[in-house]
Coordinates of C-alpha atoms in Angstrom, one line a residue:
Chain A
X158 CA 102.2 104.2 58.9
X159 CA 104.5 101.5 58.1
X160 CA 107.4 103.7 58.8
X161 CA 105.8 103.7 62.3
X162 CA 105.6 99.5 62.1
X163 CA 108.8 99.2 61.2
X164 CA 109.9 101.1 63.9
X165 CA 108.0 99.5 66.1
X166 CA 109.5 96.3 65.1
X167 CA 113.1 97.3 65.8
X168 CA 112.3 98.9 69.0
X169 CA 110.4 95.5 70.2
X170 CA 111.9 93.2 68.5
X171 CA 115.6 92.4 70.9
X172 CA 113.2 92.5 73.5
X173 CA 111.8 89.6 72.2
X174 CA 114.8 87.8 70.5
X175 CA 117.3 88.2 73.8
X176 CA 117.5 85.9 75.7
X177 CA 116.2 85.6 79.2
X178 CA 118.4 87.9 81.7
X179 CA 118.2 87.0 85.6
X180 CA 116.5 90.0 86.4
X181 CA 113.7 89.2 83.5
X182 CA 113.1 86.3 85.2
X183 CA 112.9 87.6 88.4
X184 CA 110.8 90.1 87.5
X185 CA 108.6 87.8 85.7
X186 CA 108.0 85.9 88.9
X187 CA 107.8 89.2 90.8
X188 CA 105.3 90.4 88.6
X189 CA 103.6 87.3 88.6
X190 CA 103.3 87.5 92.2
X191 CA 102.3 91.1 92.7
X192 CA 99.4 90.4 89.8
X193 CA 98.0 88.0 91.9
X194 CA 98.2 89.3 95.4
X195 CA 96.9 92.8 94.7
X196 CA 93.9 90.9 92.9
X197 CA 90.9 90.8 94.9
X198 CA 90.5 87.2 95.3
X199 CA 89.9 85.3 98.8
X200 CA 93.4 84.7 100.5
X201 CA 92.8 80.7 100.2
X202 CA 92.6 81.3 95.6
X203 CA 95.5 83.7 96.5
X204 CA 97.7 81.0 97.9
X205 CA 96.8 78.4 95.2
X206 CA 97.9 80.5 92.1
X207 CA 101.4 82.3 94.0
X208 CA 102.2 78.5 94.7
X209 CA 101.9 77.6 91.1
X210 CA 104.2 80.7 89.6
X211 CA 106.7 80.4 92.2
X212 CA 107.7 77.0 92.0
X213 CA 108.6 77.7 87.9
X214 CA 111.1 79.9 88.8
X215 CA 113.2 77.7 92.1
X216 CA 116.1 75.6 91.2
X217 CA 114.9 73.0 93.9
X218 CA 117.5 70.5 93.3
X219 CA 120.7 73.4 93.4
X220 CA 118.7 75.2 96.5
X221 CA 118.2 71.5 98.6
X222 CA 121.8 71.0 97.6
X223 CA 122.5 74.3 99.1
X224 CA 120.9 73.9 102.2
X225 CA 121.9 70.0 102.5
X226 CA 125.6 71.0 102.3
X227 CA 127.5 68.2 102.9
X228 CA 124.8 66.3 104.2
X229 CA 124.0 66.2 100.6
X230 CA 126.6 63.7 99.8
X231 CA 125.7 61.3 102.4
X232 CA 121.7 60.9 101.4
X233 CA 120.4 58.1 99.5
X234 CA 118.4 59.1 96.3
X235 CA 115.3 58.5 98.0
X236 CA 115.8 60.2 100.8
X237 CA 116.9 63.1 98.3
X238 CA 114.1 62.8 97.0
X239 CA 111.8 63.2 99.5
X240 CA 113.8 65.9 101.3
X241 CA 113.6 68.1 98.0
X242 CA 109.6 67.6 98.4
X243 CA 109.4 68.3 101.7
X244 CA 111.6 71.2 101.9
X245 CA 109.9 72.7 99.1
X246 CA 106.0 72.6 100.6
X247 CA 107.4 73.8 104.0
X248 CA 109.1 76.7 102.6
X249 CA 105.7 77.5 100.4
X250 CA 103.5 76.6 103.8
X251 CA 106.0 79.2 105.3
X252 CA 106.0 82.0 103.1
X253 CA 102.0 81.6 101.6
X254 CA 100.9 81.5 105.5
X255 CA 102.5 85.4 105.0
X256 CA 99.9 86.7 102.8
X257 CA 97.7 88.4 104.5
X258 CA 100.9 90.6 105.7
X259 CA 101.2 92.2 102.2
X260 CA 99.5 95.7 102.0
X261 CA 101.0 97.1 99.0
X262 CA 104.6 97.8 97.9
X263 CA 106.8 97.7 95.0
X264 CA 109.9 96.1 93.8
X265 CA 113.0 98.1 92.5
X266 CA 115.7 96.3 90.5
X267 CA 119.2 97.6 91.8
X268 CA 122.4 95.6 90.2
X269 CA 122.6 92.7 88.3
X270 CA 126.0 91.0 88.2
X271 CA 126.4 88.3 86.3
X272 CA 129.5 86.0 86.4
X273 CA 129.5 82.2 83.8
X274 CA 126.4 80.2 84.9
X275 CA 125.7 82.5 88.3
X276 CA 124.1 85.5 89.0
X277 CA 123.4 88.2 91.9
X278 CA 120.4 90.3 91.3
X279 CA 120.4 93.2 94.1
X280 CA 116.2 94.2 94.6
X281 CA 114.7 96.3 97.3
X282 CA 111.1 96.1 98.3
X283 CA 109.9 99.6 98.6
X284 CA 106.4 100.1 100.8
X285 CA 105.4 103.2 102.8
X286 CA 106.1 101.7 105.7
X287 CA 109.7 100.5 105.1
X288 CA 112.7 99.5 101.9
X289 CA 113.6 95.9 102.7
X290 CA 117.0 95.3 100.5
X291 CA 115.9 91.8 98.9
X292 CA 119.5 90.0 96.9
X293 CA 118.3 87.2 95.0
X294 CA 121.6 84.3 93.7
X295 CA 120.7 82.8 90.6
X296 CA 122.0 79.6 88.6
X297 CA 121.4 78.8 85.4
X298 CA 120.2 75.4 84.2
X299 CA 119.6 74.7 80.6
X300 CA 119.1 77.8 79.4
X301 CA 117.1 78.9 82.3
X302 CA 117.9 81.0 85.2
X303 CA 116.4 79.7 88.5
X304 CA 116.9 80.9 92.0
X305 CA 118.2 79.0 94.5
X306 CA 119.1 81.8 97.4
X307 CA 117.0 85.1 99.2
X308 CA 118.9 87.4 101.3
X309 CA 116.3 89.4 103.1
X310 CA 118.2 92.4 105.0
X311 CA 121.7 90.1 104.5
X312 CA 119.7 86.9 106.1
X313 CA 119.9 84.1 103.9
X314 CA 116.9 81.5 103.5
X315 CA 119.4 78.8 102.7
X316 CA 121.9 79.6 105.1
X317 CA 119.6 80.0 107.6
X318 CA 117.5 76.4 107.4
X319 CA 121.1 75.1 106.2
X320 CA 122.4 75.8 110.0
X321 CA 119.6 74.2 111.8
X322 CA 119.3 71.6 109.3
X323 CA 122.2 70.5 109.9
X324 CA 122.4 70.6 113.1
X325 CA 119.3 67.8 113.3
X326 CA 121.0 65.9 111.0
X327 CA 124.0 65.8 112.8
X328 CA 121.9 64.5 115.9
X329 CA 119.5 62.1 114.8
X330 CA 120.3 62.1 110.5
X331 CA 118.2 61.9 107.4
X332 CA 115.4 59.9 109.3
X333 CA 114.9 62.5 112.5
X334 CA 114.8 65.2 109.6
X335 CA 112.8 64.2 107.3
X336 CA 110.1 62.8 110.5
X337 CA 110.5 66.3 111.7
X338 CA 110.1 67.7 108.3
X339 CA 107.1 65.9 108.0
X340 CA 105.1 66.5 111.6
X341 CA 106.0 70.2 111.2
X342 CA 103.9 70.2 107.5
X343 CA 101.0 68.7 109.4
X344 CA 100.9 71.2 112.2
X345 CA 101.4 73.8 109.5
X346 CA 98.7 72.9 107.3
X347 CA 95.8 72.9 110.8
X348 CA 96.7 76.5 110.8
Chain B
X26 CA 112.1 132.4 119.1
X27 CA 110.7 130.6 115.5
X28 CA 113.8 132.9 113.6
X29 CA 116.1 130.8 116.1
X30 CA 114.1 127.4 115.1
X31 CA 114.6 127.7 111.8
X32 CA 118.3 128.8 111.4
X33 CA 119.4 125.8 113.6
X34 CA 117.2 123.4 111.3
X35 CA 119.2 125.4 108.6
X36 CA 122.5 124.9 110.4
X37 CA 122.2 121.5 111.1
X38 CA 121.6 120.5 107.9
X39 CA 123.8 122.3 106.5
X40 CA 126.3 120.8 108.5
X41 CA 125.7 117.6 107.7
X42 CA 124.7 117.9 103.9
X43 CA 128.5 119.3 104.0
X44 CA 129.6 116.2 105.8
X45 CA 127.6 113.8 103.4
X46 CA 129.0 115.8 100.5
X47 CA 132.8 116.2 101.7
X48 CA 132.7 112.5 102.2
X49 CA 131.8 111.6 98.8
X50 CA 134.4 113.0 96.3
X51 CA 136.8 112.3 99.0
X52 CA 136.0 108.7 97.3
X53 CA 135.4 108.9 94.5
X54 CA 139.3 110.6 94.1
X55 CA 140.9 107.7 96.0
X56 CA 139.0 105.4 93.5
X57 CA 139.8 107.1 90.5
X58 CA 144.0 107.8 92.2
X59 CA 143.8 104.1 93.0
X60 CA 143.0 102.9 89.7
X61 CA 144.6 105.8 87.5
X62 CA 144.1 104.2 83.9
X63 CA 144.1 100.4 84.4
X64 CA 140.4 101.4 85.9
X65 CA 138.3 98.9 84.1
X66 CA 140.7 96.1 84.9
X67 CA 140.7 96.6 88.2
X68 CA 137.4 97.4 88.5
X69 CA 136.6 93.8 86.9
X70 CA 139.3 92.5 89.6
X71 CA 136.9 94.0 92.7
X72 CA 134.1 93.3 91.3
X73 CA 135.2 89.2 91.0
X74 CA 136.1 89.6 94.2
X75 CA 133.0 91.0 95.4
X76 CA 130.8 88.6 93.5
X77 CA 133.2 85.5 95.0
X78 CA 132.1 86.7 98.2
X79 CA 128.5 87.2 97.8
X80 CA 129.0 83.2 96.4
X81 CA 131.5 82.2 99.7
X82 CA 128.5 79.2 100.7
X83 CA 129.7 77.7 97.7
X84 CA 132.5 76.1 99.0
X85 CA 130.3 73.9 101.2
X86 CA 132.7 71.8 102.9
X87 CA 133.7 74.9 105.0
X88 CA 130.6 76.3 105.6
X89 CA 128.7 73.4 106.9
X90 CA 130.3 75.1 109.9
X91 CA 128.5 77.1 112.3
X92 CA 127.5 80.5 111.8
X93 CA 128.4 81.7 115.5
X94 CA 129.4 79.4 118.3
X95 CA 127.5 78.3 121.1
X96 CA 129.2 76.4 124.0
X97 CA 126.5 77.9 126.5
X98 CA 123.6 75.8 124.5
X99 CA 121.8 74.1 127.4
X100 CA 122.3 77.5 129.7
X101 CA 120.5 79.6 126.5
X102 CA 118.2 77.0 125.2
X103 CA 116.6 77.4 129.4
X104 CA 116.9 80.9 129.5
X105 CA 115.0 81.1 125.5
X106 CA 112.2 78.8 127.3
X107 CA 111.7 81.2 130.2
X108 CA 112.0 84.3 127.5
X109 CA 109.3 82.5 125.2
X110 CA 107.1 82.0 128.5
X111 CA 107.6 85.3 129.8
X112 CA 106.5 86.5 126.1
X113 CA 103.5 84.6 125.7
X114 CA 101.7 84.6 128.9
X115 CA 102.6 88.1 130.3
X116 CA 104.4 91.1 127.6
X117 CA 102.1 89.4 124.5
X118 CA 98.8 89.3 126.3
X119 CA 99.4 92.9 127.4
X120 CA 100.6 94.4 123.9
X121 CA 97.3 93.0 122.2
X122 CA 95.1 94.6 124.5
X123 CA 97.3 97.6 124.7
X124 CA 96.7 97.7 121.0
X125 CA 93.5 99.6 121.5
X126 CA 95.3 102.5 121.6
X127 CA 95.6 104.1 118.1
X128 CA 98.7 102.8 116.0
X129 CA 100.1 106.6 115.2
X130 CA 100.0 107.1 118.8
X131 CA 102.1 104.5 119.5
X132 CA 104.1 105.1 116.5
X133 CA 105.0 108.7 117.8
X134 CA 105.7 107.0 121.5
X135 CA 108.5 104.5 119.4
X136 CA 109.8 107.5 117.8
X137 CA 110.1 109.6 120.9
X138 CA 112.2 106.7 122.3
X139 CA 114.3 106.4 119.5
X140 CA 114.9 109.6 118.9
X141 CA 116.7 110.0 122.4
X142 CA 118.9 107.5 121.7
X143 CA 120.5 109.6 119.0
X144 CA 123.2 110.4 121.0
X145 CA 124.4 106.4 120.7
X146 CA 124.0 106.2 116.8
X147 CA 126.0 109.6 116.7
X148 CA 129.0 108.4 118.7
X149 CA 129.0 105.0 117.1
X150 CA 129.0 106.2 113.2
X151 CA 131.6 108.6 115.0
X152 CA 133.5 105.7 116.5
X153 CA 133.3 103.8 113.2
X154 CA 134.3 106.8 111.2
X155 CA 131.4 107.0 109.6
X156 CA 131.0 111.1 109.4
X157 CA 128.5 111.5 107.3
X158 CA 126.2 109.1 108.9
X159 CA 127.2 111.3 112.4
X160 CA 126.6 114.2 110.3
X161 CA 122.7 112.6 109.1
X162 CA 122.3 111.3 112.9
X163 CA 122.6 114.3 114.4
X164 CA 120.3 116.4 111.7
X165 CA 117.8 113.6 112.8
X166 CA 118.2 114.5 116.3
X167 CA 118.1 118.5 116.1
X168 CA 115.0 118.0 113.3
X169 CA 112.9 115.4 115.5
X170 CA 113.2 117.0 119.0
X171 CA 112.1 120.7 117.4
X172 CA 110.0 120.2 113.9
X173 CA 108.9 116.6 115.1
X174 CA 107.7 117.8 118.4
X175 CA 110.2 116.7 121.1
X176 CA 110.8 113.2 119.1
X177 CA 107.4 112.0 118.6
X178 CA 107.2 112.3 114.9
X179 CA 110.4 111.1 112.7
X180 CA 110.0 114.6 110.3
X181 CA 113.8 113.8 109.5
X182 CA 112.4 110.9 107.6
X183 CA 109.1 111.7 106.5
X184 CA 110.0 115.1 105.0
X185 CA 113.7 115.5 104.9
X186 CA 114.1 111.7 103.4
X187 CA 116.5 110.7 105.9
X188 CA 115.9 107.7 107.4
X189 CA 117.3 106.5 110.5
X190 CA 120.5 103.9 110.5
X191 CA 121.0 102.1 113.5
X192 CA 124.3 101.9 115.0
X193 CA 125.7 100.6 117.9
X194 CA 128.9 99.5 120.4
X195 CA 128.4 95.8 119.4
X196 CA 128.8 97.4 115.8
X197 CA 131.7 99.3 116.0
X198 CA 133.9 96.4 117.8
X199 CA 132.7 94.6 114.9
X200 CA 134.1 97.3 112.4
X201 CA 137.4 97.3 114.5
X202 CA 137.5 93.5 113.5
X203 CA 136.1 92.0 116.9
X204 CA 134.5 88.8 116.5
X205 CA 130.6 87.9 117.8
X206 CA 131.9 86.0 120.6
X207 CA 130.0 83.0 121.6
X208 CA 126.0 83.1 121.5
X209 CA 123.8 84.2 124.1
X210 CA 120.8 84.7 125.0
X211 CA 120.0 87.3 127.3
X212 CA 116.6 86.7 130.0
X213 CA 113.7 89.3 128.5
X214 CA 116.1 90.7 125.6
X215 CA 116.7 87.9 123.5
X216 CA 119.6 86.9 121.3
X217 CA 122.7 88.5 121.3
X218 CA 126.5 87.6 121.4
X219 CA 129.3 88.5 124.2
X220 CA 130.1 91.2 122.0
X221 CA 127.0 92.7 121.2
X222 CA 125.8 92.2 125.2
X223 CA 128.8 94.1 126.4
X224 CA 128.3 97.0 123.7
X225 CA 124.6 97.2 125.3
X226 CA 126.3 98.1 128.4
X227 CA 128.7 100.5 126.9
X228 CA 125.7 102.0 124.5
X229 CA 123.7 102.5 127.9
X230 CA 126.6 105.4 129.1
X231 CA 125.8 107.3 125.9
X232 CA 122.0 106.6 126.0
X233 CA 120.8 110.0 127.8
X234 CA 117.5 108.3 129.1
X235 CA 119.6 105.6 130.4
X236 CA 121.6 107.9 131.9
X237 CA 119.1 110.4 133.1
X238 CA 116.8 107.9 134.9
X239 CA 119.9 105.9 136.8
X240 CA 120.4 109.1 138.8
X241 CA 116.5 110.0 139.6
X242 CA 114.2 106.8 139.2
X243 CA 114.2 104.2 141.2
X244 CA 115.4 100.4 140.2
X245 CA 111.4 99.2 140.2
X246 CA 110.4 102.8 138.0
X247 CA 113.1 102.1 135.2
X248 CA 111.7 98.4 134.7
X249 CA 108.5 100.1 134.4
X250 CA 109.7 102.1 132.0
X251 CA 111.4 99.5 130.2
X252 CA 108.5 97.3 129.9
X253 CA 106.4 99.8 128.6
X254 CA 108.7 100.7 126.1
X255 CA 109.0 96.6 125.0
X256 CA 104.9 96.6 125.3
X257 CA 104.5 99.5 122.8
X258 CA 107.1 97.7 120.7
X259 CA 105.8 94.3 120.7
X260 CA 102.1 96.2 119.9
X261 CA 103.6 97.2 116.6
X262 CA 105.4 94.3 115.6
X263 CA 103.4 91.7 113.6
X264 CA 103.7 88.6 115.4
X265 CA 106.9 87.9 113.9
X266 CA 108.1 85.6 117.1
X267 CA 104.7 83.4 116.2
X268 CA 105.4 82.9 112.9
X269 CA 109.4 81.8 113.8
X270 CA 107.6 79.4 116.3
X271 CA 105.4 78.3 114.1
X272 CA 107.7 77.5 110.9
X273 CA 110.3 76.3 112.1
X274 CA 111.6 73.1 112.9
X275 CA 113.5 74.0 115.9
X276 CA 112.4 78.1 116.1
X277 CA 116.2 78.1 118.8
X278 CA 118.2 77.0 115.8
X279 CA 116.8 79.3 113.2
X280 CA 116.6 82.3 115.3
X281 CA 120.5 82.0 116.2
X282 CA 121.1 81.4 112.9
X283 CA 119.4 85.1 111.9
X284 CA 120.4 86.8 114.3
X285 CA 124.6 86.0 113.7
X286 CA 123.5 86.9 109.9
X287 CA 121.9 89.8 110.8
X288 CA 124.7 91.1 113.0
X289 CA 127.4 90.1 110.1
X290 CA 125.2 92.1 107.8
X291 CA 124.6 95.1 110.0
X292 CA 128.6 95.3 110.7
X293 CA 128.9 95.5 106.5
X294 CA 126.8 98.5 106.2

């Protein structure tokens, strides 16, 4: 019996003492989601708790600065700021709207490459009705690994809101965006 | 007649498991000739590379640049207007209440039009020199048209676990190096690029319903047929313009920037 404990112990134990991989953390949040959305709670409780996990594991600073580019230079803190707050509830309105299109599914973890304080962690969402290759790029910031990238089928969240971002801000700068930022949340949140 | 079924199934695939199979060790020599016994070093030395390009939007400066040009923006900003009108009053209306009809029926009518366009995934892996993808095309072709009843169920995929790859001409020139081109957007089809526009007309000479209906339907019948065939689509997609529209800032901006990624990554695989 405590042969068995023992044994136990040193086959759970690096589990515990290692340190926190990209892929443990994505899977963390992965699982955290999946938890939730195959629960049977109302859509509406659905979207509350997903919001909460997800946002532990985004590196919102190193994904605004991403999707700012050089634009990021050139904003005041405050306007930073409130891009960063923005961005994030838009891209949360965006994906939490999306719900209702989940009907089962699971994630496989591919490749994991690792390289100093960066990280690609190759996924693929398997369903019956399709794979969807899912890359997440990861940074690590103190100690933790946050993601700051998705590639869905080789489309890039960043790069993609990064090139129309931009492209506002090139015509009417950090005030046009962040106004725009800020009708589209309204319209998004009447449904 | 079923003796002769079967032995072609067997033939084809046959064929084409040889092709898959002759394809790989033919790699995995070169690797292992290329890399004789500094392997692990140079194996470290592609895979830097690899992850340095997978991390390219790093260097920000340069990439604030546009994914895909677009000196035509006024012409394709009017002619997306007339495509989102066209959509929602007129193809959208009629693919909701089309959806009556049961989803595996119009599941097997999506197949039976994919599955005759074989012919233009074929010659495009072939063009690309992609053999073994030729080889799994044309297995899908021979398998759907006789176990899958003419085309209208994908048995390739369901059963034999090979799923379909799309391929095209706009594909290909990209393999041979050709760039997008400047962005366009083309009245009832959507975004595309010079390049990918002009390999839709070169896939429509290997495209045997193309093909087929040029020399016995009438101009008026073939736009029939077309817009049927974007109908049953558009019944099975899930709103997925909608949610562009409704979540974007500026749904023109975001959907050219998807569609040049989309392209790049499609050319990559």
């Amino acid at each position: 019996m405590r042969l068995l404990f023992i044994l136990l112990m040193l086959l759970g134990s690096p589990a515990f003492a290692a340190p926190s991989t990209p892929q443990d953390q994505v899977k963390q949040m992965v699982d955290g989601v999946f938890a939730v959305l195959n629960s049977d709670q109302s859509p509406e409780e659905k979207r509350i708790q997903i919001s909460g996990t997800v946002q532990n594991f985004l590196g919102v600073r190193s994904l605004s600065q991403r999707t700012l580019g050089v634009y990021w230079k050139k904003g005041t803190e405050a306007e930073l700021k409130q891009f960063m707050s923005l961005y994030v509830q838009i891209l949360e309105r965006t994906y939490l709207n999306r719900i209702e299109d989940y009907s089962g599914g699971k994630v496989e973890y591919v490749k994991q490459r690792i390289k100093a304080n960066k990280a690609i962690l190759d996924t693929k969402f398997v369903s019956s009705k399709f794979d969807i290759p899912v890359k997440y790029k990861l940074i690590e910031n103190d100690g933790v690994w946050q993601i700051y990238d998705v590639l869905i089928e080789g489309v890039s969240l960043v790069r993609s809101y990064r090139s129309s971002y931009n492209e506002i801000l090139r015509k009417e700068g950090f005030d046009g965006l962040l106004n725009k930022m800020e009708e589209k949340l309204v319209q998004m949140e009447k449904g | 007649m079923r003796q002769i079924i079967f032995f072609l199934i067997l033939l084809t695939s046959v064929v084409s498991v040889d092709l898959a199979f002759a394809q790989q060790p033919e790699q995995s020599i070169s690797v292992s000739e290329v890399h004789g016994t500094d392997f692990d070093q140079d194996f470290d030395q592609d895979f830097d590379q690899d992850f340095d390009q997978d991390f390219d939007d790093d260097f920000m400066e340069e990439d604030s640049a546009q994914l895909i040009s677009d000196p035509f923006e006024t012409l394709n900003r009017g002619v997306f207007w007339f495509n989102d009108k066209v959509y929602s009053y007129l193809f959208k209306p009629v693919a909701r209440a089309y959806r009556i009809v049961p989803r595996p029926a119009r599941t097997s009518i999506s197949n039976f039009f994919s599955n005759l366009s074989s012919p233009v995934r074929i010659v495009n892996s072939t063009l690309q020199f992609k053999f073994a993808d030729a080889g799994r095309e044309t297995t899908r072709f021979f398998v759907n048209s006789i176990v899958g009843l003419g085309g209208l169920v994908d048995a390739a995929d369901r059963w034999g676990k090979i799923p379909k790859k799309d391929e095209d001409f706009g594909q290909t020139l990209g393999v041979y190096h050709v760039g997008q081109g400047p962005y366009l957007v083309l009245p009832f089809l959507g975004p595309s690029s010079l390049r990918d526009a002009g390999g839709l007309v070169a896939d429509s000479f290997f495209d045997p319903l193309t093909v087929h209906l040029s020399r016995n339907w009438n101009f008026l019948e073939r736009m029939e047929l077309r817009a049927g065939r974007a109908i049953n689509f558009l019944s099975l997609d899930d709103d997925s313009y909608e949610k562009i529209k409704r979540d974007s800032l500026d749904p023109y901006l975001f959907m050219r920037a998807g569609y040049a990624q989309h392209r790049v990554a499609k050319v990559a695989k």
